[in-house]
Coordinates of N, CA, C and O in Angstrom, one line a residue:
M1 N 111.9 108.6 98.0 CA 110.6 108.1 97.5 C 109.9 107.5 98.7 O 110.5 106.8 99.5
K2 N 108.6 107.6 98.7 CA 107.7 107.0 99.7 C 107.6 105.5 99.4 O 107.5 105.1 98.3
K3 N 107.6 104.7 100.5 CA 107.4 103.3 100.3 C 106.0 102.9 100.8 O 105.5 103.5 101.8
K4 N 105.3 102.0 100.1 CA 104.0 101.5 100.6 C 103.9 100.0 100.3 O 104.4 99.5 99.3
H5 N 103.2 99.3 101.2 CA 103.0 97.9 101.0 C 102.0 97.7 100.0 O 101.0 98.4 99.9
I6 N 102.2 96.8 99.1 CA 101.3 96.5 98.0 C 100.3 95.5 98.4 O 100.6 94.5 99.1
N7 N 99.0 95.8 98.1 CA 98.0 94.8 98.4 C 97.5 94.4 97.0 O 96.8 95.1 96.3
F8 N 97.9 93.2 96.6 CA 97.6 92.7 95.3 C 96.1 92.5 95.1 O 95.7 92.3 93.9
N9 N 95.3 92.4 96.1 CA 93.8 92.2 96.0 C 93.0 93.6 95.9 O 91.8 93.5 95.8
E10 N 93.8 94.7 95.8 CA 93.1 96.0 95.6 C 93.7 96.5 94.3 O 94.8 96.2 93.9
D11 N 93.0 97.4 93.7 CA 93.6 98.1 92.5 C 94.8 98.9 92.9 O 94.8 99.5 94.0
I12 N 95.9 98.8 92.1 CA 97.1 99.5 92.4 C 97.3 100.6 91.4 O 96.7 100.7 90.4
E13 N 98.2 101.5 91.8 CA 98.6 102.6 91.0 C 99.8 102.2 90.2 O 100.8 101.7 90.8
F14 N 99.8 102.3 88.9 CA 100.9 101.9 88.0 C 102.0 103.0 87.9 O 103.1 102.7 87.5
G15 N 101.6 104.2 88.2 CA 102.6 105.3 88.1 C 102.6 106.0 89.5 O 101.8 105.8 90.4
G16 N 103.6 106.9 89.6 CA 103.7 107.6 90.9 C 105.1 107.6 91.4 O 105.9 106.8 90.9
D17 N 105.3 108.4 92.4 CA 106.6 108.5 93.0 C 106.7 107.7 94.3 O 106.8 108.3 95.4
F18 N 106.7 106.4 94.2 CA 106.7 105.6 95.4 C 107.3 104.2 95.0 O 107.5 103.9 93.9
I19 N 107.6 103.5 96.1 CA 108.2 102.1 95.9 C 107.2 101.2 96.6 O 106.7 101.4 97.7
Y20 N 106.9 100.1 95.9 CA 106.0 99.0 96.5 C 106.8 98.0 97.3 O 107.9 97.6 96.8
L21 N 106.4 97.7 98.4 CA 107.0 96.7 99.3 C 106.2 95.4 99.3 O 105.0 95.4 99.4
T22 N 106.9 94.2 99.2 CA 106.2 92.9 99.3 C 107.3 91.9 99.8 O 108.3 92.3 100.2
K23 N 106.9 90.7 99.7 CA 107.9 89.6 100.1 C 107.9 88.5 99.1 O 106.9 88.2 98.5
F24 N 109.0 87.9 98.9 CA 109.1 86.7 98.1 C 109.9 85.6 99.0 O 111.0 85.8 99.4
K25 N 109.2 84.5 99.3 CA 109.7 83.5 100.1 C 110.3 84.0 101.4 O 111.4 83.7 101.7
E26 N 109.5 84.9 102.0 CA 109.8 85.5 103.3 C 111.0 86.5 103.3 O 111.4 87.0 104.3
E27 N 111.5 86.9 102.1 CA 112.5 87.9 102.0 C 111.8 89.2 101.5 O 111.0 89.1 100.5
E28 N 112.2 90.3 102.0 CA 111.6 91.6 101.6 C 112.0 91.9 100.2 O 113.2 91.7 99.8
V29 N 111.1 92.4 99.4 CA 111.3 92.9 98.0 C 110.8 94.3 97.9 O 109.7 94.6 98.4
E30 N 111.5 95.1 97.2 CA 111.0 96.5 96.9 C 110.9 96.6 95.4 O 111.9 96.4 94.7
F31 N 109.8 96.9 94.9 CA 109.6 97.2 93.4 C 110.0 98.7 93.2 O 109.2 99.5 93.6
L32 N 111.2 98.9 92.7 CA 111.7 100.2 92.5 C 111.1 101.0 91.3 O 110.8 102.1 91.4
T33 N 111.2 100.3 90.2 CA 110.6 100.8 88.9 C 109.7 99.7 88.3 O 110.0 98.6 88.3
F34 N 108.5 100.2 87.9 CA 107.5 99.2 87.4 C 106.5 100.0 86.5 O 106.5 101.3 86.5
S35 N 105.8 99.3 85.7 CA 104.8 99.9 84.9 C 103.6 98.9 84.6 O 103.8 97.7 84.9
K36 N 102.6 99.4 84.0 CA 101.5 98.5 83.6 C 101.9 97.7 82.4 O 102.6 98.2 81.5
Y37 N 101.6 96.4 82.4 CA 102.0 95.5 81.4 C 100.7 95.2 80.6 O 99.7 94.7 81.1
D38 N 100.8 95.4 79.2 CA 99.7 95.1 78.4 C 100.0 94.1 77.3 O 99.2 93.9 76.3
G39 N 101.1 93.4 77.4 CA 101.5 92.4 76.4 C 100.9 91.0 76.5 O 100.0 90.8 77.3
P40 N 101.5 90.1 75.9 CA 101.0 88.7 75.9 C 101.2 88.1 77.3 O 102.2 88.4 78.0
I41 N 100.3 87.2 77.7 CA 100.4 86.5 79.0 C 100.2 85.0 78.7 O 99.6 84.6 77.7
T42 N 100.5 84.2 79.7 CA 100.2 82.8 79.6 C 98.7 82.6 80.1 O 98.2 83.5 80.7
M43 N 98.2 81.5 79.8 CA 96.7 81.3 80.1 C 96.5 80.6 81.5 O 95.4 80.4 81.8
Q44 N 97.5 80.3 82.2 CA 97.3 79.6 83.5 C 96.7 80.7 84.5 O 96.9 81.8 84.4
Y45 N 95.9 80.2 85.4 CA 95.3 81.0 86.4 C 96.2 81.1 87.6 O 96.7 80.1 88.1
L46 N 96.5 82.3 88.0 CA 97.3 82.6 89.2 C 96.5 83.6 90.0 O 95.9 84.5 89.5
P47 N 96.6 83.5 91.3 CA 95.9 84.6 92.2 C 96.7 85.9 92.1 O 97.8 85.9 91.5
N48 N 96.1 86.9 92.5 CA 96.7 88.2 92.6 C 98.0 88.1 93.4 O 98.1 87.5 94.4
G49 N 99.1 88.7 92.8 CA 100.4 88.5 93.4 C 101.2 87.4 92.8 O 102.4 87.3 93.0
G50 N 100.6 86.6 91.9 CA 101.3 85.5 91.3 C 102.2 86.0 90.1 O 101.8 87.0 89.4
I51 N 103.3 85.4 89.9 CA 104.2 85.7 88.8 C 103.6 85.0 87.6 O 103.7 83.8 87.4
Q52 N 103.0 85.8 86.8 CA 102.3 85.3 85.6 C 103.3 84.8 84.5 O 103.0 83.8 83.9
S53 N 104.4 85.6 84.3 CA 105.3 85.2 83.3 C 106.6 85.9 83.5 O 106.7 86.8 84.3
L54 N 107.6 85.6 82.7 CA 108.9 86.2 82.7 C 109.3 86.7 81.3 O 110.4 86.7 80.9
I55 N 108.3 87.2 80.6 CA 108.4 87.6 79.2 C 109.4 88.8 79.1 O 109.3 89.7 79.8
G56 N 110.3 88.7 78.1 CA 111.3 89.7 77.9 C 112.2 90.0 79.0 O 112.7 91.1 79.1
N57 N 112.4 89.0 79.8 CA 113.3 89.2 81.0 C 112.7 90.2 82.1 O 113.5 90.8 82.8
Y58 N 111.4 90.3 82.1 CA 110.7 91.1 83.1 C 109.8 90.1 83.9 O 109.3 89.2 83.4
V59 N 109.7 90.4 85.2 CA 108.8 89.7 86.1 C 107.4 90.4 85.9 O 107.3 91.6 86.1
I60 N 106.5 89.6 85.4 CA 105.1 90.1 85.2 C 104.2 89.5 86.3 O 104.1 88.3 86.4
V61 N 103.6 90.4 87.1 CA 102.8 90.0 88.3 C 101.4 90.3 88.1 O 101.0 91.4 87.6
K62 N 100.5 89.3 88.4 CA 99.1 89.5 88.3 C 98.7 90.4 89.5 O 99.0 90.1 90.7
V63 N 98.0 91.5 89.2 CA 97.4 92.4 90.2 C 95.9 92.5 90.0 O 95.4 92.1 89.0
N64 N 95.2 93.1 90.9 CA 93.7 93.1 90.9 C 93.2 93.8 89.6 O 92.3 93.4 89.0
N65 N 93.9 94.8 89.1 CA 93.5 95.6 88.0 C 94.4 95.4 86.8 O 94.6 96.4 86.0
G66 N 95.0 94.2 86.6 CA 95.8 94.0 85.4 C 97.1 93.3 85.7 O 97.1 92.3 86.5
F67 N 98.1 93.7 85.1 CA 99.4 93.1 85.2 C 100.5 94.2 85.4 O 100.5 95.2 84.8
L68 N 101.4 93.9 86.3 CA 102.5 94.8 86.7 C 103.8 94.3 86.1 O 104.1 93.1 86.3
K69 N 104.5 95.1 85.3 CA 105.8 94.7 84.8 C 106.9 95.4 85.7 O 107.0 96.6 85.8
V70 N 107.6 94.5 86.4 CA 108.7 95.0 87.3 C 110.0 95.2 86.5 O 110.4 94.2 85.9
E71 N 110.5 96.4 86.6 CA 111.7 96.7 85.8 C 113.0 96.6 86.6 O 114.0 96.1 86.2
K72 N 112.9 97.2 87.9 CA 114.0 97.2 88.8 C 113.5 96.9 90.2 O 112.4 97.4 90.6
L73 N 114.2 96.2 91.0 CA 113.8 95.8 92.3 C 115.0 95.7 93.3 O 116.1 95.6 92.8
K74 N 114.7 95.7 94.5 CA 115.7 95.5 95.6 C 115.4 94.2 96.3 O 114.2 94.0 96.7
F75 N 116.3 93.3 96.3 CA 116.1 91.9 96.9 C 117.4 91.5 97.6 O 118.5 91.6 97.0
K76 N 117.3 91.2 98.9 CA 118.5 90.8 99.7 C 119.6 91.9 99.6 O 120.7 91.7 99.4
D77 N 119.1 93.1 99.8 CA 120.0 94.3 99.9 C 120.7 94.6 98.6 O 121.7 95.3 98.6
Q78 N 120.3 94.0 97.4 CA 120.9 94.3 96.2 C 119.8 94.9 95.2 O 118.7 94.5 95.1
I79 N 120.2 96.0 94.5 CA 119.4 96.5 93.5 C 119.6 95.8 92.2 O 120.8 95.7 91.7
L80 N 118.6 95.2 91.6 CA 118.7 94.3 90.5 C 117.7 94.7 89.4 O 116.6 95.2 89.7
S81 N 118.1 94.5 88.2 CA 117.1 94.6 87.1 C 116.2 93.3 87.2 O 116.6 92.4 87.9
S82 N 115.1 93.3 86.5 CA 114.3 92.2 86.5 C 115.0 90.9 86.0 O 115.0 89.9 86.6
K83 N 115.8 91.1 85.0 CA 116.6 90.1 84.4 C 117.6 89.5 85.5 O 117.7 88.3 85.6
E84 N 118.3 90.4 86.2 CA 119.2 90.0 87.2 C 118.5 89.2 88.3 O 119.1 88.2 88.9
F85 N 117.3 89.7 88.7 CA 116.6 89.0 89.7 C 116.2 87.6 89.3 O 116.4 86.6 90.0
I86 N 115.7 87.4 88.0 CA 115.4 86.1 87.5 C 116.6 85.2 87.5 O 116.5 84.1 87.9
E87 N 117.8 85.7 87.1 CA 119.0 84.9 87.0 C 119.4 84.6 88.4 O 119.9 83.4 88.7
S88 N 119.3 85.4 89.4 CA 119.8 85.2 90.8 C 118.9 84.1 91.5 O 119.4 83.3 92.2
V89 N 117.6 84.2 91.3 CA 116.7 83.3 91.9 C 116.5 82.0 91.1 O 116.3 80.9 91.7
G90 N 116.6 82.1 89.8 CA 116.4 80.9 89.0 C 115.0 80.9 88.4 O 114.0 81.0 89.2
E91 N 114.9 80.8 87.1 CA 113.6 80.9 86.4 C 112.7 79.9 86.9 O 111.5 80.2 87.2
M92 N 113.1 78.6 87.2 CA 112.2 77.6 87.6 C 111.7 77.8 89.1 O 110.7 77.3 89.5
N93 N 112.4 78.7 89.8 CA 112.0 79.0 91.2 C 111.0 80.1 91.2 O 110.5 80.4 92.3
L94 N 110.8 80.8 90.1 CA 109.8 81.9 90.0 C 108.5 81.5 89.3 O 107.5 82.1 89.7
I95 N 108.5 80.6 88.4 CA 107.3 80.2 87.6 C 106.3 79.8 88.6 O 106.5 78.9 89.4
N96 N 105.1 80.4 88.5 CA 103.9 80.0 89.2 C 104.0 80.3 90.7 O 103.2 79.8 91.5
Q97 N 105.0 81.1 91.1 CA 105.1 81.5 92.5 C 104.4 82.8 92.8 O 104.0 83.5 91.8
C98 N 104.2 83.2 94.0 CA 103.5 84.4 94.4 C 104.3 85.3 95.3 O 105.0 84.8 96.2
F99 N 104.2 86.6 95.1 CA 104.7 87.5 96.1 C 103.6 87.6 97.2 O 102.4 87.4 97.0
E100 N 104.1 87.9 98.4 CA 103.1 88.0 99.5 C 102.7 89.4 99.8 O 103.4 90.3 99.6

């Protein structure tokens, strides 16, 4: 699959045969599987790239044209489900943080 750097300030593609690249606290992250999220969100304001919520054990990220639900990702050379990523980093270390 093709890899491309995600620009949270531009409209993104929610489908396609590619992997989005970003960073979290200076560590590279690859969004391996993801989809558009249309469910409930919290009301706090976060910039694009901000982790809006962790609803249903998924990382929900604010993007320019909506919200991205990350289902599987690669972090520190490990392939993790969103739930495993949340558990490894710690919920309190993710709330209100931003991907770069």
